[in-house]
GROMACS .gro file of C-alpha atoms in nm:
model
  334
    1MET     CA    1   7.109  -0.896  -1.907
    2LYS     CA    2   7.406  -0.754  -2.094
    3ILE     CA    3   7.556  -0.409  -2.121
    4ALA     CA    4   7.333  -0.265  -2.397
    5VAL     CA    5   7.021  -0.350  -2.202
    6ALA     CA    6   7.177  -0.228  -1.880
    7CYS     CA    7   7.273   0.108  -2.030
    8SER     CA    8   6.928   0.145  -2.182
    9LEU     CA    9   6.776   0.081  -1.840
   10ALA     CA   10   7.003   0.341  -1.680
   11LEU     CA   11   6.924   0.604  -1.944
   12SER     CA   12   6.551   0.542  -1.919
   13LEU     CA   13   6.569   0.606  -1.546
   14ILE     CA   14   6.743   0.941  -1.584
   15ALA     CA   15   6.423   1.112  -1.698
   16GLY     CA   16   6.232   0.963  -1.407
   17ALA     CA   17   6.497   1.087  -1.166
   18ALA     CA   18   6.512   1.439  -1.308
   19LEU     CA   19   6.286   1.579  -1.038
   20ALA     CA   20   6.421   1.357  -0.762
   21GLN     CA   21   6.643   1.479  -0.482
   22SER     CA   22   6.911   1.221  -0.561
   23PRO     CA   23   6.964   0.955  -0.830
   24ASP     CA   24   6.869   0.686  -0.579
   25ASP     CA   25   6.516   0.825  -0.553
   26ALA     CA   26   6.452   0.675  -0.898
   27TYR     CA   27   6.429   0.330  -0.741
   28ARG     CA   28   6.125   0.189  -0.566
   29LEU     CA   29   6.051  -0.152  -0.424
   30GLY     CA   30   5.798  -0.356  -0.617
   31SER     CA   31   5.523  -0.600  -0.535
   32ASP     CA   32   5.764  -0.888  -0.475
   33SER     CA   33   5.907  -0.699  -0.177
   34GLU     CA   34   5.565  -0.664  -0.010
   35PRO     CA   35   5.375  -0.923   0.196
   36HIS     CA   36   5.057  -1.059   0.037
   37ASP     CA   37   4.752  -1.235   0.172
   38GLY     CA   38   4.757  -1.604   0.092
   39VAL     CA   39   5.137  -1.627   0.065
   40PRO     CA   40   5.277  -1.843   0.347
   41ARG     CA   41   5.531  -1.656   0.557
   42GLY     CA   42   5.853  -1.810   0.673
   43GLU     CA   43   5.996  -1.781   1.022
   44VAL     CA   44   6.306  -1.583   1.117
   45VAL     CA   45   6.505  -1.745   1.399
   46GLY     CA   46   6.754  -1.535   1.592
   47PRO     CA   47   6.964  -1.351   1.663
   48LEU     CA   48   7.192  -1.645   1.723
   49THR     CA   49   7.561  -1.609   1.809
   50LEU     CA   50   7.853  -1.766   1.625
   51ALA     CA   51   8.193  -1.765   1.795
   52SER     CA   52   8.499  -1.818   1.579
   53GLU     CA   53   8.836  -1.985   1.602
   54VAL     CA   54   8.918  -1.865   1.251
   55TYR     CA   55   8.897  -1.509   1.385
   56PRO     CA   56   8.996  -1.570   1.750
   57GLY     CA   57   8.812  -1.374   2.014
   58THR     CA   58   8.526  -1.267   1.786
   59THR     CA   59   8.156  -1.342   1.780
   60ARG     CA   60   7.882  -1.231   1.541
   61HIS     CA   61   7.505  -1.243   1.529
   62TYR     CA   62   7.323  -1.436   1.261
   63TRP     CA   63   6.960  -1.509   1.179
   64VAL     CA   64   6.801  -1.797   0.988
   65TYR     CA   65   6.498  -1.756   0.764
   66VAL     CA   66   6.306  -2.083   0.744
   67PRO     CA   67   6.049  -2.087   0.462
   68ALA     CA   68   5.700  -2.214   0.533
   69GLN     CA   69   5.759  -2.490   0.277
   70TYR     CA   70   6.072  -2.624   0.451
   71ASP     CA   71   6.059  -2.998   0.514
   72PRO     CA   72   6.334  -3.140   0.741
   73ASP     CA   73   6.318  -3.462   0.540
   74GLU     CA   74   6.407  -3.275   0.218
   75PRO     CA   75   6.743  -3.090   0.219
   76ALA     CA   76   6.685  -2.725   0.133
   77CYS     CA   77   6.893  -2.485  -0.070
   78LEU     CA   78   7.094  -2.221   0.116
   79MET     CA   79   7.168  -1.853   0.062
   80VAL     CA   80   7.400  -1.656   0.292
   81PHE     CA   81   7.391  -1.276   0.318
   82GLN     CA   82   7.682  -1.078   0.460
   83ASP     CA   83   7.592  -0.770   0.670
   84GLY     CA   84   7.288  -0.974   0.761
   85HIS     CA   85   7.111  -0.696   0.950
   86ALA     CA   86   7.081  -0.492   0.627
   87PHE     CA   87   6.911  -0.768   0.428
   88LEU     CA   88   6.681  -0.890   0.702
   89GLY     CA   89   6.467  -0.595   0.813
   90PRO     CA   90   6.103  -0.578   0.698
   91GLU     CA   91   6.137  -0.201   0.639
   92GLY     CA   92   6.485  -0.206   0.483
   93ASN     CA   93   6.607  -0.183   0.126
   94TYR     CA   94   6.618  -0.559   0.062
   95ARG     CA   95   6.350  -0.727   0.280
   96ILE     CA   96   6.479  -1.070   0.184
   97PRO     CA   97   6.240  -1.278   0.400
   98THR     CA   98   5.941  -1.119   0.226
   99VAL     CA   99   6.099  -1.158  -0.118
  100PHE     CA  100   6.179  -1.522  -0.042
  101ASP     CA  101   5.820  -1.579   0.075
  102ASN     CA  102   5.684  -1.455  -0.257
  103LEU     CA  103   5.935  -1.619  -0.491
  104ILE     CA  104   5.935  -1.955  -0.315
  105TYR     CA  105   5.554  -1.956  -0.316
  106ARG     CA  106   5.555  -1.889  -0.690
  107ARG     CA  107   5.828  -2.150  -0.743
  108GLU     CA  108   6.051  -1.886  -0.898
  109MET     CA  109   6.325  -2.004  -0.666
  110PRO     CA  110   6.364  -2.329  -0.472
  111VAL     CA  111   6.285  -2.382  -0.104
  112THR     CA  112   6.580  -2.195   0.041
  113LEU     CA  113   6.705  -2.124   0.390
  114GLY     CA  114   6.828  -1.768   0.419
  115VAL     CA  115   7.113  -1.695   0.659
  116PHE     CA  116   7.193  -1.337   0.755
  117ILE     CA  117   7.532  -1.304   0.922
  118ASN     CA  118   7.696  -0.994   1.064
  119PRO     CA  119   8.069  -0.921   1.069
  120GLY     CA  120   8.254  -1.035   1.377
  121HIS     CA  121   8.348  -0.820   1.674
  122THR     CA  122   8.545  -0.857   1.993
  123ALA     CA  123   8.395  -0.836   2.341
  124ASP     CA  124   8.465  -0.463   2.365
  125GLN     CA  125   8.318  -0.382   2.021
  126PRO     CA  126   7.949  -0.330   1.936
  127GLU     CA  127   7.741  -0.550   1.707
  128ALA     CA  128   7.697  -0.408   1.356
  129THR     CA  129   7.365  -0.234   1.292
  130ASP     CA  130   7.183  -0.057   1.010
  131ALA     CA  131   7.314   0.271   1.151
  132ASP     CA  132   7.674   0.147   1.170
  133TRP     CA  133   7.776  -0.145   0.952
  134GLY     CA  134   8.100  -0.170   1.149
  135ASP     CA  135   8.384  -0.067   0.917
  136ARG     CA  136   8.556   0.115   1.203
  137THR     CA  137   8.394  -0.052   1.502
  138THR     CA  138   8.402  -0.426   1.416
  139ASN     CA  139   8.614  -0.678   1.229
  140ARG     CA  140   8.424  -0.607   0.905
  141ARG     CA  141   8.706  -0.448   0.705
  142VAL     CA  142   8.944  -0.740   0.762
  143GLU     CA  143   8.687  -1.017   0.724
  144TYR     CA  144   8.515  -0.885   0.413
  145ASN     CA  145   8.789  -0.719   0.207
  146ALA     CA  146   9.082  -0.961   0.235
  147LEU     CA  147   9.131  -1.176  -0.074
  148ASP     CA  148   9.258  -1.486   0.108
  149ASP     CA  149   9.046  -1.782   0.215
  150THR     CA  150   9.013  -1.693   0.584
  151TYR     CA  151   8.652  -1.576   0.574
  152SER     CA  152   8.550  -1.866   0.352
  153ARG     CA  153   8.683  -2.094   0.627
  154LEU     CA  154   8.454  -1.924   0.878
  155ILE     CA  155   8.157  -1.986   0.649
  156VAL     CA  156   8.245  -2.345   0.555
  157GLU     CA  157   8.409  -2.473   0.872
  158GLU     CA  158   8.210  -2.286   1.139
  159LEU     CA  159   7.880  -2.150   1.008
  160LEU     CA  160   7.775  -2.449   0.796
  161PRO     CA  161   7.826  -2.707   1.074
  162ALA     CA  162   7.624  -2.488   1.312
  163LEU     CA  163   7.343  -2.469   1.057
  164LYS     CA  164   7.348  -2.839   0.980
  165ARG     CA  165   7.295  -2.924   1.344
  166ASP     CA  166   6.946  -2.776   1.318
  167TYR     CA  167   6.849  -2.786   0.950
  168ALA     CA  168   6.863  -3.018   0.651
  169ILE     CA  169   7.077  -2.838   0.392
  170SER     CA  170   7.173  -2.965   0.049
  171ASP     CA  171   7.539  -3.052  -0.003
  172ASP     CA  172   7.511  -2.968  -0.374
  173PRO     CA  173   7.711  -2.645  -0.435
  174GLU     CA  174   7.465  -2.559  -0.714
  175CYS     CA  175   7.204  -2.529  -0.439
  176ARG     CA  176   7.407  -2.274  -0.245
  177ALA     CA  177   7.426  -1.900  -0.302
  178ILE     CA  178   7.598  -1.613  -0.124
  179SER     CA  179   7.542  -1.239  -0.143
  180GLY     CA  180   7.640  -0.903  -0.003
  181ALA     CA  181   7.658  -0.531  -0.063
  182SER     CA  182   7.970  -0.315  -0.091
  183SER     CA  183   8.248  -0.492   0.103
  184GLY     CA  184   8.000  -0.771   0.172
  185ALA     CA  185   7.973  -0.820  -0.206
  186ILE     CA  186   8.343  -0.868  -0.271
  187CYS     CA  187   8.340  -1.095   0.034
  188ALA     CA  188   8.064  -1.308  -0.118
  189PHE     CA  189   8.256  -1.338  -0.444
  190THR     CA  190   8.574  -1.430  -0.254
  191VAL     CA  191   8.396  -1.715  -0.075
  192ALA     CA  192   8.275  -1.859  -0.406
  193TRP     CA  193   8.614  -1.793  -0.568
  194HIS     CA  194   8.796  -1.999  -0.303
  195ARG     CA  195   8.522  -2.255  -0.240
  196PRO     CA  196   8.323  -2.328  -0.556
  197ASP     CA  197   8.291  -2.678  -0.413
  198GLN     CA  198   8.056  -2.519  -0.156
  199PHE     CA  199   7.901  -2.208  -0.319
  200ARG     CA  200   7.842  -2.148  -0.690
  201LYS     CA  201   7.592  -1.863  -0.701
  202VAL     CA  202   7.669  -1.499  -0.614
  203ILE     CA  203   7.473  -1.173  -0.605
  204SER     CA  204   7.693  -0.864  -0.574
  205THR     CA  205   7.545  -0.517  -0.519
  206ILE     CA  206   7.762  -0.201  -0.523
  207GLY     CA  207   8.060  -0.435  -0.489
  208SER     CA  208   8.384  -0.295  -0.345
  209TYR     CA  209   8.626  -0.439  -0.602
  210VAL     CA  210   8.863  -0.157  -0.513
  211ASN     CA  211   9.189  -0.118  -0.328
  212ILE     CA  212   9.062  -0.137   0.029
  213MET     CA  213   9.277  -0.446   0.077
  214GLY     CA  214   9.387  -0.512  -0.280
  215GLY     CA  215   9.046  -0.600  -0.426
  216HIS     CA  216   9.116  -0.396  -0.742
  217VAL     CA  217   9.324  -0.689  -0.873
  218TYR     CA  218   9.024  -0.921  -0.907
  219PRO     CA  219   8.963  -0.851  -1.279
  220ASP     CA  220   9.322  -0.956  -1.349
  221LEU     CA  221   9.293  -1.260  -1.124
  222VAL     CA  222   8.978  -1.366  -1.308
  223ARG     CA  223   9.154  -1.337  -1.645
  224GLU     CA  224   9.464  -1.524  -1.530
  225ALA     CA  225   9.293  -1.816  -1.355
  226GLU     CA  226   9.105  -2.114  -1.489
  227PRO     CA  227   8.731  -2.035  -1.478
  228ARG     CA  228   8.545  -2.144  -1.169
  229PRO     CA  229   8.190  -2.286  -1.199
  230ILE     CA  230   8.040  -1.966  -1.054
  231ARG     CA  231   7.723  -1.784  -1.161
  232ILE     CA  232   7.725  -1.417  -1.063
  233PHE     CA  233   7.498  -1.115  -1.093
  234LEU     CA  234   7.662  -0.772  -1.056
  235GLN     CA  235   7.480  -0.445  -0.982
  236ASP     CA  236   7.624  -0.095  -0.948
  237GLY     CA  237   7.544   0.267  -1.024
  238MET     CA  238   7.731   0.518  -1.237
  239ASN     CA  239   7.717   0.764  -0.944
  240ASP     CA  240   7.885   0.522  -0.704
  241ASN     CA  241   8.213   0.638  -0.547
  242ARG     CA  242   8.421   0.740  -0.847
  243GLY     CA  243   8.775   0.733  -0.711
  244VAL     CA  244   8.820   1.098  -0.614
  245ARG     CA  245   9.070   1.098  -0.331
  246ARG     CA  246   9.194   1.371  -0.101
  247GLY     CA  247   9.293   1.686  -0.282
  248GLY     CA  248   9.070   1.598  -0.578
  249ARG     CA  249   9.314   1.339  -0.714
  250TYR     CA  250   9.155   1.060  -0.918
  251ASP     CA  251   9.270   0.707  -0.840
  252PRO     CA  252   9.123   0.440  -1.071
  253GLN     CA  253   9.189   0.172  -0.810
  254TRP     CA  254   8.924   0.344  -0.594
  255ASP     CA  255   8.659   0.391  -0.863
  256TRP     CA  256   8.375   0.159  -0.761
  257PHE     CA  257   8.181   0.184  -1.086
  258ALA     CA  258   8.485   0.143  -1.311
  259GLN     CA  259   8.599  -0.159  -1.113
  260ASN     CA  260   8.256  -0.323  -1.142
  261LEU     CA  261   8.270  -0.267  -1.518
  262LYS     CA  262   8.612  -0.433  -1.526
  263MET     CA  263   8.483  -0.727  -1.324
  264ALA     CA  264   8.197  -0.782  -1.566
  265GLU     CA  265   8.428  -0.758  -1.867
  266ALA     CA  266   8.677  -1.005  -1.719
  267LEU     CA  267   8.405  -1.253  -1.622
  268GLU     CA  268   8.252  -1.237  -1.969
  269GLU     CA  269   8.589  -1.284  -2.139
  270LYS     CA  270   8.646  -1.600  -1.936
  271GLY     CA  271   8.304  -1.739  -2.019
  272TYR     CA  272   8.141  -1.709  -1.678
  273ASP     CA  273   7.765  -1.727  -1.637
  274VAL     CA  274   7.738  -1.357  -1.555
  275SER     CA  275   7.470  -1.091  -1.571
  276TYR     CA  276   7.482  -0.725  -1.467
  277VAL     CA  277   7.278  -0.409  -1.443
  278TRP     CA  278   7.430  -0.061  -1.425
  279GLY     CA  279   7.199   0.209  -1.295
  280ILE     CA  280   7.229   0.575  -1.200
  281GLY     CA  281   7.254   0.525  -0.824
  282THR     CA  282   7.517   0.622  -0.571
  283HIS     CA  283   7.681   0.390  -0.316
  284SER     CA  284   7.331   0.303  -0.201
  285ASN     CA  285   7.125  -0.012  -0.159
  286LYS     CA  286   6.809   0.128  -0.317
  287HIS     CA  287   6.877   0.003  -0.670
  288GLY     CA  288   6.997  -0.336  -0.550
  289GLY     CA  289   6.692  -0.372  -0.330
  290ALA     CA  290   6.455  -0.275  -0.611
  291ILE     CA  291   6.590  -0.538  -0.850
  292MET     CA  292   6.670  -0.809  -0.595
  293PRO     CA  293   6.366  -1.020  -0.695
  294GLU     CA  294   6.478  -1.022  -1.059
  295MET     CA  295   6.836  -1.102  -0.961
  296LEU     CA  296   6.711  -1.397  -0.758
  297ARG     CA  297   6.497  -1.521  -1.046
  298TRP     CA  298   6.799  -1.509  -1.274
  299LEU     CA  299   7.024  -1.677  -1.018
  300TRP     CA  300   6.787  -1.971  -0.966
  301ARG     CA  301   6.639  -1.972  -1.317
  302ASP     CA  302   6.720  -2.333  -1.403
  303HIS     CA  303   6.626  -2.491  -1.072
  304PRO     CA  304   6.362  -2.764  -1.105
  305ARG     CA  305   6.007  -2.653  -1.021
  306GLU     CA  306   5.807  -2.930  -0.857
  307ASP     CA  307   5.444  -2.926  -0.970
  308ASP     CA  308   5.292  -2.986  -0.627
  309PRO     CA  309   5.042  -2.716  -0.521
  310ALA     CA  310   5.002  -2.880  -0.181
  311VAL     CA  311   5.367  -2.810  -0.106
  312ARG     CA  312   5.441  -2.485  -0.288
  313GLY     CA  313   5.111  -2.314  -0.368
  314PRO     CA  314   4.965  -2.271  -0.717
  315LEU     CA  315   5.183  -2.154  -1.004
  316VAL     CA  316   4.921  -1.887  -1.074
  317PRO     CA  317   4.724  -1.720  -0.793
  318LYS     CA  318   4.356  -1.819  -0.783
  319GLU     CA  319   4.235  -1.475  -0.886
  320ALA     CA  320   4.464  -1.481  -1.190
  321GLU     CA  321   4.331  -1.824  -1.291
  322GLU     CA  322   3.978  -1.688  -1.274
  323SER     CA  323   4.073  -1.386  -1.487
  324ALA     CA  324   4.240  -1.611  -1.742
  325SER     CA  325   3.934  -1.836  -1.764
  326ALA     CA  326   3.724  -1.526  -1.829
  327GLY     CA  327   3.952  -1.426  -2.115
  328THR     CA  328   4.135  -1.148  -1.928
  329ASP     CA  329   4.513  -1.130  -1.954
  330THR     CA  330   4.707  -1.084  -1.630
  331ASP     CA  331   5.073  -1.086  -1.539
  332GLU     CA  332   5.040  -0.998  -1.175
  333ARG     CA  333   5.266  -1.158  -0.917
  334PRO     CA  334   5.166  -1.213  -0.557
   0.00000   0.00000   0.00000
C-alpha cells in the first residue's frame, strides 16, 4: 500500500473525524478484532518471568498465546510483541489474541505463537502496565531505543531458548515476525536489522525513529547498508509528535511523522519489501489497532495455506457457503 493510497486514506478519514473530539476518534476496531462463535480460541499462558544476563539484574514479564490449532509435532511460526501488556488485553487497542484467533482460523496467517514481552526492570522498579509503559520507571528507554544489538541478544539468546523448552517453533526466519509501538517499534526493527537470520518480518506502529538515543539516523543507515531480507509495514499519523521542543523550537530529529516518512522512502529506495499507511492520528495506538488485521494479512500474505478444514476450519464460514449456494454474494469475515 504505497503513498498515494495512504494519503487518499488519510484524506478520506478527515471528513469522518470532523465531528470527533480528536483525530484518533476516526478509528474503530473491526470484526477481526472481535471474538466470534465457532472460531476456536487460543490459550494465553502467563505472566511468566524472564531474567536476563544481557541486562544484569533485570526481569520482565511475558505471556505466550498458543493458538487452538497448535500441534507440538509441527513447528509453529512466531511473532514477538514489545510492550506486551499493550498488545495482549482483550479490551485494548490491539487485542492480538483475538485477531490471531480469527486470522489463523481463516488461514489468512499461519499457525503462530504470539509472545508478549514487557521491558525489563530491576527489583526496586515496577512492572510496566497499560497505565505506565515504563519509560521513566523501567529499563524500557535503554532496551528499546538503543541501536546496538544488545536487545536482540536478549530476544535470541534468552527468550527464544526459554520458549523452545516448551513449544515447537520454526527455525526458519521467514516464519518469525516482531512488532511494537513507539519505542517498541524501533526496537522491533532493530532486532530484525541486526538478526535477519532470526526475524524477517516487522510491524511498526507510531515508530520512534527519532533522536531518543540516535534513532533518527536509521534512514541514512538503511541507505548506506546492503539491504537486509526484511519485510516491514510502517504506520503513523500526521498528527503524531511533530518535533516541537521547549520554547516552541522545531527540531526535525524529533518529528515522529517526518522520520517515519524518511524511513519509508529509504526502505523503498533500497528495494525493501515495505508497505505503509499514514493516517490522521496522534501518538496513539488507535489507528494501528484498527488496521492491525490488514497489516498481519500483508505480512504473512505469501505463507502457504494448507487445505485441511479439520485442522484450520473452513476457508469460508458455513453461513457464507450457504449464501453463496443460494446466489447471494458475501464478503463477511468471522
